[in-house]
Tab-separated table of C-alpha atoms and ligand atoms in Angstrom:
chain	number	residue	atom	x	y	z
A	1	MET	CA	30.047	-11.377	-15.768
A	2	THR	CA	30.776	-9.355	-12.694
A	3	LYS	CA	28.331	-9.573	-9.863
A	4	GLU	CA	27.013	-6.038	-10.044
A	5	GLN	CA	26.892	-5.409	-13.757
A	6	TYR	CA	24.295	-2.881	-14.848
A	7	LYS	CA	24.854	-2.306	-18.550
A	8	PHE	CA	25.181	-4.839	-21.370
A	9	LEU	CA	26.694	-2.931	-24.274
A	10	LEU	CA	27.277	-4.111	-27.853
A	11	SER	CA	29.689	-2.521	-30.201
A	12	GLU	CA	28.704	-1.062	-33.600
A	13	HIS	CA	30.122	-4.236	-35.058
A	14	ASP	CA	27.319	-6.194	-33.346
A	15	LEU	CA	24.602	-4.121	-34.965
A	16	PRO	CA	22.275	-6.632	-36.787
A	17	LYS	CA	22.924	-6.927	-40.487
A	18	GLN	CA	19.421	-8.235	-41.185
A	19	TRP	CA	15.871	-7.764	-39.989
A	20	TYR	CA	13.958	-10.845	-38.803
A	21	ASN	CA	10.643	-11.494	-40.651
A	22	ILE	CA	8.104	-13.321	-38.455
A	23	ASN	CA	6.127	-14.155	-41.585
A	24	ALA	CA	8.661	-16.895	-42.311
A	25	ASP	CA	7.746	-18.592	-39.059
A	26	MET	CA	4.134	-17.529	-38.635
A	27	PRO	CA	2.453	-20.564	-37.043
A	28	VAL	CA	-0.994	-19.643	-38.458
A	29	PRO	CA	-2.023	-18.648	-42.085
A	30	ALA	CA	-1.742	-14.954	-42.771
A	31	THR	CA	-5.014	-13.032	-42.883
A	32	PRO	CA	-5.706	-11.172	-46.186
A	33	VAL	CA	-5.442	-7.428	-46.544
A	34	LEU	CA	-8.444	-5.953	-48.419
A	35	ASN	CA	-9.027	-3.000	-50.735
A	36	PRO	CA	-11.296	-0.541	-48.818
A	37	GLN	CA	-13.450	0.101	-51.892
A	38	THR	CA	-13.841	-3.352	-53.407
A	39	LYS	CA	-13.341	-5.357	-50.208
A	40	GLU	CA	-11.330	-7.783	-52.381
A	41	PRO	CA	-7.743	-8.796	-51.570
A	42	ILE	CA	-5.474	-5.858	-52.153
A	43	THR	CA	-3.172	-5.604	-55.178
A	44	PRO	CA	0.370	-4.239	-55.150
A	45	GLU	CA	-0.771	-1.635	-57.653
A	46	PHE	CA	-3.319	-0.226	-55.119
A	47	LEU	CA	-0.735	-0.217	-52.370
A	48	ASN	CA	1.759	1.447	-54.674
A	49	VAL	CA	-0.375	4.633	-54.641
A	50	LEU	CA	0.644	4.886	-50.929
A	51	PHE	CA	3.939	3.036	-50.585
A	52	PRO	CA	7.110	2.453	-52.698
A	53	MET	CA	7.380	-1.019	-54.335
A	54	SER	CA	10.390	-1.982	-52.117
A	55	LEU	CA	8.286	-1.615	-48.908
A	56	ILE	CA	5.349	-3.463	-50.466
A	57	GLU	CA	7.715	-6.344	-51.251
A	58	GLN	CA	8.817	-6.398	-47.606
A	59	GLU	CA	5.190	-6.193	-46.580
A	60	MET	CA	4.471	-9.407	-48.454
A	61	SER	CA	7.756	-11.170	-48.059
A	62	THR	CA	8.147	-14.596	-46.377
A	63	ASP	CA	11.965	-14.552	-46.388
A	64	ARG	CA	13.123	-15.158	-42.847
A	65	TYR	CA	15.875	-12.505	-42.925
A	66	ILE	CA	16.043	-9.332	-44.968
A	67	ASP	CA	19.330	-7.396	-45.384
A	68	ILE	CA	19.481	-3.991	-43.752
A	69	PRO	CA	20.911	-1.641	-46.390
A	70	GLU	CA	24.350	-0.288	-45.480
A	71	GLU	CA	23.039	3.346	-45.729
A	72	VAL	CA	20.411	2.500	-43.042
A	73	ARG	CA	22.985	0.720	-40.833
A	74	GLU	CA	25.266	3.757	-41.042
A	75	ILE	CA	22.452	5.940	-39.619
A	76	TYR	CA	21.465	3.346	-37.001
A	77	LYS	CA	25.057	3.693	-35.713
A	78	LEU	CA	24.174	7.151	-34.461
A	79	TRP	CA	22.389	5.462	-31.514
A	80	ARG	CA	22.433	1.640	-32.052
A	81	PRO	CA	23.059	-0.810	-30.581
A	82	THR	CA	21.084	0.559	-27.601
A	83	PRO	CA	21.999	-0.498	-24.040
A	84	LEU	CA	20.372	-3.403	-22.242
A	85	MET	CA	20.153	-2.497	-18.553
A	86	ARG	CA	19.650	-4.558	-15.448
A	87	ALA	CA	17.246	-2.599	-13.278
A	88	ARG	CA	18.991	-3.482	-9.977
A	89	ARG	CA	17.809	-0.436	-8.090
A	90	LEU	CA	14.181	-1.089	-9.114
A	91	GLU	CA	14.635	-4.736	-8.032
A	92	LYS	CA	15.886	-3.636	-4.625
A	93	ALA	CA	13.028	-1.162	-4.168
A	94	LEU	CA	10.540	-3.934	-4.889
A	95	GLY	CA	12.448	-6.432	-2.724
A	96	THR	CA	12.040	-8.999	-5.457
A	97	PRO	CA	14.233	-11.995	-6.223
A	98	ALA	CA	13.276	-11.432	-9.941
A	99	HIS	CA	15.892	-10.044	-12.337
A	100	ILE	CA	14.511	-7.085	-14.292
A	101	TYR	CA	16.195	-6.065	-17.584
A	102	TYR	CA	15.114	-3.270	-19.884
A	103	LYS	CA	16.112	-2.357	-23.425
A	104	ASN	CA	16.628	1.391	-23.608
A	105	GLU	CA	15.097	2.551	-26.945
A	106	GLY	CA	14.772	5.992	-25.380
A	107	ALA	CA	18.502	6.363	-26.214
A	108	SER	CA	17.615	6.891	-29.904
A	109	ILE	CA	18.118	10.259	-31.585
A	110	SER	CA	14.373	11.011	-31.465
A	111	GLY	CA	13.875	9.587	-27.978
A	112	SER	CA	11.869	6.485	-29.050
A	113	HIS	CA	12.107	3.236	-31.055
A	114	LYS	CA	10.362	4.854	-34.020
A	115	THR	CA	13.566	6.039	-35.730
A	116	ASN	CA	14.315	2.331	-36.421
A	117	THR	CA	11.653	2.237	-39.071
A	118	ALA	CA	11.571	5.952	-39.930
A	119	VAL	CA	15.118	5.708	-41.316
A	120	ALA	CA	14.381	2.547	-43.246
A	121	GLN	CA	11.190	3.926	-44.762
A	122	ALA	CA	12.724	7.191	-45.692
A	123	TYR	CA	15.580	5.292	-47.388
A	124	TYR	CA	13.392	3.019	-49.461
A	125	ASN	CA	11.176	5.927	-50.491
A	126	LYS	CA	14.227	7.884	-51.527
A	127	ILE	CA	15.716	5.136	-53.702
A	128	ASP	CA	12.311	4.530	-55.317
A	129	GLY	CA	12.097	8.242	-56.265
A	130	THR	CA	9.574	9.534	-53.771
A	131	ARG	CA	9.986	13.336	-53.406
A	132	SER	CA	7.747	14.007	-50.433
A	133	LEU	CA	6.114	11.967	-47.625
A	134	THR	CA	2.882	12.472	-45.668
A	135	THR	CA	2.103	11.001	-42.293
A	136	GLU	CA	0.121	11.325	-39.092
A	137	THR	CA	1.429	11.595	-35.594
A	138	GLY	CA	-0.300	11.137	-32.226
A	139	ALA	CA	1.828	12.437	-29.356
A	140	GLY	CA	4.547	13.450	-31.945
A	141	GLN	CA	7.138	10.738	-31.496
A	142	TRP	CA	6.469	9.308	-34.956
A	143	GLY	CA	6.412	12.723	-36.533
A	144	SER	CA	9.733	13.641	-34.895
A	145	ALA	CA	11.368	10.370	-36.004
A	146	LEU	CA	10.203	10.689	-39.606
A	147	ALA	CA	11.041	14.363	-39.734
A	148	ILE	CA	14.695	13.509	-38.823
A	149	ALA	CA	14.772	10.626	-41.265
A	150	CYS	CA	13.373	12.737	-44.128
A	151	LYS	CA	15.927	15.465	-43.411
A	152	PHE	CA	18.738	12.879	-43.535
A	153	PHE	CA	17.495	11.707	-46.931
A	154	ASP	CA	16.597	15.182	-48.224
A	155	MET	CA	12.896	14.644	-48.603
A	156	HIS	CA	9.986	16.908	-47.818
A	157	LEU	CA	7.451	15.806	-45.090
A	158	GLU	CA	3.897	16.841	-44.182
A	159	VAL	CA	2.684	15.759	-40.721
A	160	PHE	CA	-0.945	15.664	-39.589
A	161	MET	CA	-0.835	15.805	-35.800
A	162	VAL	CA	-3.799	14.797	-33.623
A	163	ARG	CA	-5.203	18.169	-32.518
A	164	GLY	CA	-5.261	17.336	-28.781
A	165	SER	CA	-1.578	16.666	-28.851
A	166	TYR	CA	-0.827	19.587	-31.146
A	167	ARG	CA	-2.396	21.832	-28.583
A	168	ASP	CA	-1.008	20.110	-25.403
A	169	LYS	CA	2.437	19.045	-26.627
A	170	PRO	CA	4.052	22.016	-28.409
A	171	TYR	CA	7.568	20.772	-28.008
A	172	ARG	CA	7.222	17.834	-30.352
A	173	ARG	CA	5.596	20.184	-32.954
A	174	ILE	CA	8.654	22.433	-32.616
A	175	ILE	CA	11.023	19.441	-33.016
A	176	ILE	CA	9.240	18.426	-36.164
A	177	GLN	CA	9.509	21.994	-37.508
A	178	ASN	CA	13.124	22.024	-36.568
A	179	TYR	CA	13.727	19.441	-39.256
A	180	ASP	CA	11.794	21.534	-41.801
A	181	ALA	CA	8.658	19.408	-42.010
A	182	ASP	CA	5.214	21.039	-42.341
A	183	ILE	CA	2.822	20.166	-39.579
A	184	TYR	CA	-0.927	20.652	-39.290
A	185	PRO	CA	-3.371	19.964	-36.398
A	186	SER	CA	-5.797	17.233	-37.380
A	187	PRO	CA	-8.678	17.417	-38.188
A	188	SER	CA	-7.297	20.191	-40.485
A	189	ALA	CA	-8.653	22.367	-43.240
A	190	LYS	CA	-6.017	20.925	-45.617
A	191	THR	CA	-8.032	17.878	-46.747
A	192	ASP	CA	-11.674	17.166	-47.795
A	193	TYR	CA	-11.939	14.691	-44.946
A	194	GLY	CA	-10.529	17.078	-42.402
A	195	ARG	CA	-12.840	19.899	-43.488
A	196	LYS	CA	-15.877	17.581	-43.361
A	197	PHE	CA	-14.905	16.432	-39.895
A	198	LEU	CA	-14.303	19.983	-38.682
A	199	ALA	CA	-17.714	21.050	-39.972
A	200	GLU	CA	-19.397	18.237	-38.060
A	201	ASN	CA	-17.377	18.708	-34.905
A	202	PRO	CA	-15.180	21.795	-34.583
A	203	GLU	CA	-14.181	20.885	-31.017
A	204	SER	CA	-12.876	17.487	-32.013
A	205	PRO	CA	-9.596	16.608	-30.242
A	206	GLY	CA	-8.913	14.381	-33.271
A	207	SER	CA	-7.691	10.837	-33.305
A	208	LEU	CA	-5.001	8.769	-34.912
A	209	GLY	CA	-7.665	7.312	-37.280
A	210	ILE	CA	-8.685	10.763	-38.534
A	211	ALA	CA	-5.037	11.930	-38.918
A	212	ILE	CA	-4.236	8.767	-40.895
A	213	SER	CA	-7.134	9.574	-43.236
A	214	GLU	CA	-5.854	13.060	-43.848
A	215	ALA	CA	-2.315	11.884	-44.599
A	216	VAL	CA	-3.585	9.143	-46.862
A	217	GLU	CA	-5.903	11.494	-48.725
A	218	THR	CA	-3.003	13.934	-49.258
A	219	ALA	CA	-0.860	11.162	-50.793
A	220	VAL	CA	-3.685	9.685	-52.888
A	221	LYS	CA	-4.585	13.133	-54.385
A	222	SER	CA	-0.965	14.052	-55.160
A	223	ASP	CA	-0.765	12.323	-58.583
A	224	GLY	CA	2.131	10.152	-57.435
A	225	GLU	CA	4.194	13.101	-56.088
A	226	LYS	CA	3.818	12.092	-52.527
A	227	LYS	CA	3.785	8.782	-50.708
A	228	TYR	CA	2.380	7.923	-47.281
A	229	SER	CA	4.343	6.544	-44.347
A	230	LEU	CA	2.935	4.704	-41.345
A	231	GLY	CA	4.809	4.387	-38.013
A	232	SER	CA	3.290	1.149	-36.801
A	233	VAL	CA	0.762	-1.640	-37.542
A	234	LEU	CA	2.093	-2.841	-40.930
A	235	ASN	CA	4.383	-5.897	-41.417
A	236	HIS	CA	7.310	-3.890	-42.761
A	237	VAL	CA	7.226	-1.577	-39.707
A	238	LEU	CA	7.411	-4.436	-37.250
A	239	LEU	CA	10.097	-6.007	-39.421
A	240	HIS	CA	12.301	-2.924	-39.054
A	241	GLN	CA	11.853	-2.951	-35.309
A	242	THR	CA	13.290	-6.423	-34.946
A	243	VAL	CA	16.745	-4.941	-34.485
A	244	ILE	CA	15.585	-4.461	-30.868
A	245	GLY	CA	14.934	-8.068	-30.037
A	246	GLN	CA	17.927	-9.357	-31.995
A	247	GLU	CA	20.239	-7.112	-30.013
A	248	CYS	CA	18.493	-8.238	-26.778
A	249	LEU	CA	19.217	-11.875	-27.587
A	250	LYS	CA	22.967	-11.107	-27.739
A	251	GLN	CA	22.822	-8.894	-24.667
A	252	MET	CA	20.910	-11.442	-22.576
A	253	GLU	CA	23.678	-13.894	-23.518
A	254	MET	CA	26.271	-11.417	-22.215
A	255	ALA	CA	24.269	-11.297	-18.958
A	256	ASP	CA	24.288	-15.096	-18.975
A	257	GLU	CA	20.558	-15.181	-18.565
A	258	TYR	CA	17.458	-15.818	-20.659
A	259	PRO	CA	14.079	-14.052	-20.176
A	260	ASP	CA	11.123	-15.941	-18.763
A	261	VAL	CA	8.924	-13.119	-19.903
A	262	VAL	CA	9.229	-10.324	-22.487
A	263	ILE	CA	6.982	-7.282	-22.053
A	264	GLY	CA	6.132	-4.345	-24.351
A	265	CYS	CA	3.403	-1.706	-24.564
A	266	VAL	CA	1.183	-1.818	-27.668
A	267	GLY	CA	-0.329	0.969	-29.650
A	268	GLY	CA	-0.118	-0.406	-33.135
A	269	GLY	CA	2.232	-3.158	-31.985
A	270	SER	CA	5.628	-2.217	-33.450
A	271	ASN	CA	7.862	-1.834	-30.437
A	272	PHE	CA	6.389	-4.970	-28.846
A	273	GLY	CA	6.740	-6.945	-32.124
A	274	GLY	CA	10.320	-5.608	-32.384
A	275	ILE	CA	11.425	-6.935	-29.050
A	276	ALA	CA	9.170	-10.074	-28.982
A	277	PHE	CA	9.440	-11.606	-32.458
A	278	PRO	CA	13.109	-12.688	-32.208
A	279	PHE	CA	12.213	-14.355	-28.882
A	280	LEU	CA	9.177	-15.920	-30.492
A	281	HIS	CA	11.511	-17.321	-33.124
A	282	GLU	CA	13.467	-18.947	-30.266
A	283	ASN	CA	10.188	-20.341	-28.838
A	284	ILE	CA	9.031	-21.732	-32.215
A	285	LYS	CA	12.363	-22.981	-33.566
A	286	GLY	CA	14.489	-23.354	-30.457
A	287	GLY	CA	12.006	-24.879	-28.024
A	288	ARG	CA	12.135	-21.937	-25.566
A	289	THR	CA	9.071	-21.078	-23.571
A	290	THR	CA	9.371	-17.357	-22.959
A	291	ARG	CA	6.017	-15.663	-22.266
A	292	LEU	CA	5.401	-12.619	-24.498
A	293	VAL	CA	3.076	-10.020	-22.881
A	294	ALA	CA	1.567	-7.085	-24.813
A	295	VAL	CA	0.309	-4.240	-22.594
A	296	GLU	CA	-2.389	-1.831	-23.655
A	297	PRO	CA	-4.225	1.046	-21.932
A	298	ARG	CA	-7.631	0.439	-20.460
A	299	ALA	CA	-8.776	3.397	-22.639
A	300	THR	CA	-7.997	1.525	-25.897
A	301	PRO	CA	-8.308	-2.189	-25.052
A	302	SER	CA	-8.235	-3.499	-28.621
A	303	LEU	CA	-6.655	-6.926	-27.808
A	304	THR	CA	-8.477	-7.489	-24.539
A	305	LYS	CA	-11.942	-6.073	-25.445
A	306	GLY	CA	-12.032	-5.629	-29.198
A	307	LEU	CA	-13.579	-7.860	-31.792
A	308	TYR	CA	-11.336	-9.930	-34.140
A	309	ALA	CA	-12.682	-8.797	-37.473
A	310	PHE	CA	-11.920	-7.002	-40.683
A	311	ASP	CA	-11.860	-3.261	-40.137
A	312	TYR	CA	-10.528	-0.149	-41.828
A	313	GLY	CA	-7.138	1.088	-40.738
A	314	ASP	CA	-8.455	4.699	-40.663
A	315	THR	CA	-11.551	6.551	-39.861
A	316	ALA	CA	-12.342	7.748	-43.374
A	317	LYS	CA	-12.282	4.162	-44.805
A	318	MET	CA	-9.481	5.041	-47.237
A	319	ALA	CA	-6.731	2.903	-45.824
A	320	PRO	CA	-6.644	-0.870	-46.407
A	321	ILE	CA	-8.996	-3.188	-44.443
A	322	LEU	CA	-7.050	-5.393	-42.068
A	323	LYS	CA	-8.094	-8.211	-39.854
A	324	MET	CA	-7.483	-6.914	-36.372
A	325	PHE	CA	-8.684	-6.938	-32.879
A	326	THR	CA	-10.534	-3.669	-33.164
A	327	LEU	CA	-12.664	-1.217	-31.249
A	328	GLY	CA	-14.166	0.060	-34.566
A	329	HIS	CA	-12.545	2.461	-37.073
A	330	ASP	CA	-14.529	5.433	-35.774
A	331	PHE	CA	-13.698	4.787	-32.142
A	332	ILE	CA	-12.320	7.960	-30.463
A	333	PRO	CA	-10.454	7.010	-27.331
A	334	ALA	CA	-10.303	8.981	-24.113
A	335	PRO	CA	-7.462	11.600	-24.296
A	336	ILE	CA	-5.008	9.654	-22.119
A	337	HIS	CA	-1.480	10.917	-21.984
A	338	ALA	CA	-0.031	7.825	-23.716
A	339	GLY	CA	-0.933	9.348	-27.085
A	340	GLY	CA	1.065	6.751	-28.932
A	341	LEU	CA	-1.254	3.963	-27.721
A	342	ARG	CA	-4.535	5.572	-28.817
A	343	TYR	CA	-5.255	3.469	-31.861
A	344	HIS	CA	-8.474	1.539	-32.525
A	345	GLY	CA	-6.812	-1.513	-33.964
A	346	MET	CA	-3.574	-3.548	-33.796
A	347	ALA	CA	-0.937	-4.935	-36.084
A	348	PRO	CA	-2.383	-7.984	-37.915
A	349	GLN	CA	0.716	-10.063	-37.073
A	350	ILE	CA	0.212	-9.399	-33.375
A	351	CYS	CA	-3.467	-10.178	-33.648
A	352	MET	CA	-2.887	-13.541	-35.406
A	353	LEU	CA	-0.410	-14.523	-32.736
A	354	PHE	CA	-2.616	-13.359	-29.896
A	355	ASP	CA	-5.627	-15.161	-31.378
A	356	ALA	CA	-3.556	-18.378	-31.753
A	357	GLY	CA	-2.322	-18.171	-28.178
A	358	TYR	CA	1.359	-17.358	-28.874
A	359	ILE	CA	1.280	-14.031	-27.008
A	360	GLU	CA	-0.637	-12.709	-23.999
A	361	ALA	CA	-2.285	-9.317	-23.516
A	362	VAL	CA	-3.250	-7.245	-20.503
A	363	ALA	CA	-4.938	-3.774	-20.179
A	364	VAL	CA	-3.883	-1.418	-17.449
A	365	PRO	CA	-5.466	1.844	-16.087
A	366	GLN	CA	-3.692	5.092	-16.575
A	367	PRO	CA	-3.018	6.005	-12.896
A	368	ASP	CA	-1.267	2.636	-12.303
A	369	THR	CA	1.030	3.310	-15.257
A	370	PHE	CA	2.125	6.648	-13.878
A	371	GLU	CA	2.754	5.136	-10.443
A	372	ALA	CA	5.006	2.626	-12.086
A	373	GLY	CA	6.680	5.249	-14.287
A	374	VAL	CA	7.470	7.455	-11.281
A	375	LEU	CA	8.892	4.525	-9.274
A	376	PHE	CA	11.097	3.614	-12.309
A	377	ALA	CA	12.316	7.195	-12.519
A	378	GLN	CA	13.033	7.397	-8.818
A	379	THR	CA	15.037	4.135	-8.857
A	380	GLU	CA	16.590	3.939	-12.309
A	381	GLY	CA	16.796	7.651	-12.942
A	382	ILE	CA	15.172	7.776	-16.364
A	383	ILE	CA	11.747	9.450	-16.817
A	384	PRO	CA	9.908	7.017	-19.115
A	385	ALA	CA	7.446	7.852	-21.856
A	386	PRO	CA	3.835	7.389	-20.605
A	387	GLU	CA	3.496	4.647	-23.297
A	388	SER	CA	6.573	2.795	-21.951
A	389	SER	CA	5.194	2.995	-18.432
A	390	HIS	CA	2.544	0.511	-19.495
A	391	ALA	CA	5.315	-2.068	-19.943
A	392	ILE	CA	6.977	-0.981	-16.693
A	393	ARG	CA	3.691	-1.461	-14.850
A	394	VAL	CA	3.429	-5.086	-15.954
A	395	ALA	CA	7.196	-5.717	-15.407
A	396	ILE	CA	6.733	-4.524	-11.825
A	397	ASP	CA	3.596	-6.696	-11.411
A	398	GLU	CA	5.631	-9.692	-12.690
A	399	ALA	CA	8.388	-8.932	-10.233
A	400	LEU	CA	5.957	-8.687	-7.369
A	401	ASP	CA	4.304	-11.887	-8.350
A	402	ALA	CA	7.718	-13.568	-8.477
A	403	LYS	CA	8.417	-12.213	-4.996
A	404	GLU	CA	5.238	-13.734	-3.711
A	405	LYS	CA	6.122	-17.060	-5.247
A	406	GLY	CA	9.845	-16.823	-4.312
A	407	GLU	CA	10.939	-17.118	-7.963
A	408	GLU	CA	14.094	-15.767	-9.561
A	409	ARG	CA	12.084	-14.842	-12.642
A	410	VAL	CA	13.973	-13.113	-15.427
A	411	ILE	CA	11.919	-10.215	-16.819
A	412	LEU	CA	12.720	-8.210	-19.929
A	413	PHE	CA	10.772	-5.171	-20.986
A	414	ASN	CA	11.155	-2.565	-23.720
A	415	LEU	CA	11.624	0.993	-22.596
A	416	SER	CA	10.222	2.281	-25.895
A	417	GLY	CA	11.032	5.924	-25.195
A	418	HIS	CA	11.928	8.545	-22.629
A	419	GLY	CA	9.337	10.935	-21.193
A	420	LEU	CA	11.267	14.186	-21.146
A	421	LEU	CA	8.746	15.817	-23.508
A	422	ASP	CA	5.791	14.478	-21.492
A	423	LEU	CA	6.307	16.397	-18.335
A	424	SER	CA	2.912	18.014	-18.502
A	425	ALA	CA	1.476	14.523	-18.209
A	426	TYR	CA	3.501	13.938	-15.077
A	427	ASP	CA	2.343	17.237	-13.761
A	428	SER	CA	-1.324	16.231	-14.077
A	429	TYR	CA	-0.534	12.934	-12.365
A	430	HIS	CA	1.188	14.733	-9.453
A	431	GLN	CA	-1.709	17.163	-9.154
A	432	GLY	CA	-4.266	14.375	-9.271
A	433	HIS	CA	-5.760	15.481	-12.531
A	434	LEU	CA	-5.622	12.342	-14.637
A	435	ILE	CA	-8.841	11.742	-16.503
A	436	ASP	CA	-11.015	8.733	-15.839
A	437	ASP	CA	-10.034	6.202	-18.434
A	438	SER	CA	-12.476	3.456	-17.402
A	439	LEU	CA	-14.248	2.272	-20.503
A	440	GLU	CA	-17.145	-0.002	-21.212
A	441	VAL	CA	-17.180	-1.249	-24.781
A	442	SER	CA	-19.278	-4.195	-25.814
A	443	PRO	CA	-19.388	-6.267	-29.006
A	444	GLU	CA	-22.791	-4.708	-29.697
A	445	ASP	CA	-21.151	-1.231	-29.870
A	446	ILE	CA	-18.365	-2.374	-32.205
A	447	LYS	CA	-20.060	-4.819	-34.509
A	448	PRO	CA	-22.404	-2.476	-36.436
A	449	ARG	CA	-19.469	-0.273	-37.365
A	450	LEU	CA	-17.376	-2.996	-38.990
A	451	PRO	CA	-17.373	-3.566	-42.762
A	452	VAL	CA	-19.194	-6.758	-43.772
A	453	VAL	CA	-16.626	-9.039	-45.388
A	454	ASN	CA	-16.742	-12.734	-45.992
A	455	PHE	CA	-13.366	-14.324	-45.514
B	501	PLP	C1	4.536	5.301	-30.700
B	501	PLP	C2	5.028	4.807	-29.419
B	501	PLP	C3	4.541	3.618	-28.855
B	501	PLP	C4	3.412	2.831	-29.479
B	501	PLP	O1	3.612	2.391	-30.750
B	501	PLP	P1	3.862	0.865	-31.149
B	501	PLP	O2	3.819	0.835	-32.584
B	501	PLP	O3	2.813	-0.010	-30.473
B	501	PLP	O4	5.246	0.574	-30.566
B	501	PLP	C5	5.068	3.151	-27.678
B	501	PLP	N1	6.025	3.858	-27.032
B	501	PLP	C6	6.539	5.027	-27.511
B	501	PLP	C7	7.595	5.730	-26.762
B	501	PLP	C8	6.015	5.502	-28.761
B	501	PLP	O5	6.542	6.644	-29.212
């Protein structure tokens, strides 16, 4: 290794051949997934209304490694392996002895990590005979990623986009339309649930929970024509994202270092799980002691303020019930710019590990994340997604803490996406127009809205 190396690049040959399944090494028993109508453990037949059998098998699998199909690897090669970068200029600006590394998932064809699972999900749907997919999107990153993937596999796509984002972020809507997907602002008049919600509250900015309900309803009522695709939260989604952490393990080796702390922002938990699980495997099986830190917005503090309970995955109570740290399925978060982090719950795998003490969580206020994102842009040159800036904030805080303690701490964070389509958010930051995202939620607010389930 040369002294001033910045980039740690792998060749296409190093692209992982398998995904890593944390279920094989889960240190605590898995929590059940329940049918939203019966509140009994879910059956593959119920799930098959929404998902193809191959993905349901992955969802339930306890095999440690699952082969990545060659067709998926070929598409991954359009942007993978992504670079691991040493943020030397950020280190200098902070005057820290810490070594800061970041994995640049913003280098993907859609600009975020979400294409890692979009391509896999489109592939499995295609080979299982699905003709058309439905989905929701918050800020539009997931919709863009799935629109590209569906185009590659010649499938139709319908996207329900959270109305606030549809209104404020026209560019992602245009991207989605560029790949021939149909896109509707949610709540929409396309579904029973959307119409009901619009009647109650025509001004609703929408939420991910509502948009999920509309996409699920569309698939359920299609007589098997359409399946539903989710961009985060579920086991198979986190599984597909583990290419990130597996590449990082090789790249940290090239840098001749090993992270003391791995950081990722969490909306539903997929980019964090993707970078963290391969390192957790090293902790559990290899005796390493890397700290794994999930960062959430103060406006949706599910891990840090939510209740660990069974809750619906969506607002209309149509999606499966999952045991999650949740703010309640009808929680509508403040319209912060990190749209991809505005979800009431969290991936059950992340929740189990957080509850058992294997990962840490911290909630950060929106202005602090923009301050961090702008410093990152001014030093490293890349404008980060507002979601990713949550991870940057905590990476910077770790570096400053290391400085105070005089430690050469090795910090790795996931740059889950670039922010070139989030410039209006930066504009409101520069003009001092960020909304107040301080939030008081109490267990008494959340509890009455949870389903009563005895497990
Ligand atoms: C969607 C998104 C997130 C949040 O989703 P996770 O499933 O928690 O990873 C984070 N960053 C970016 C750039 C996103 O697009």
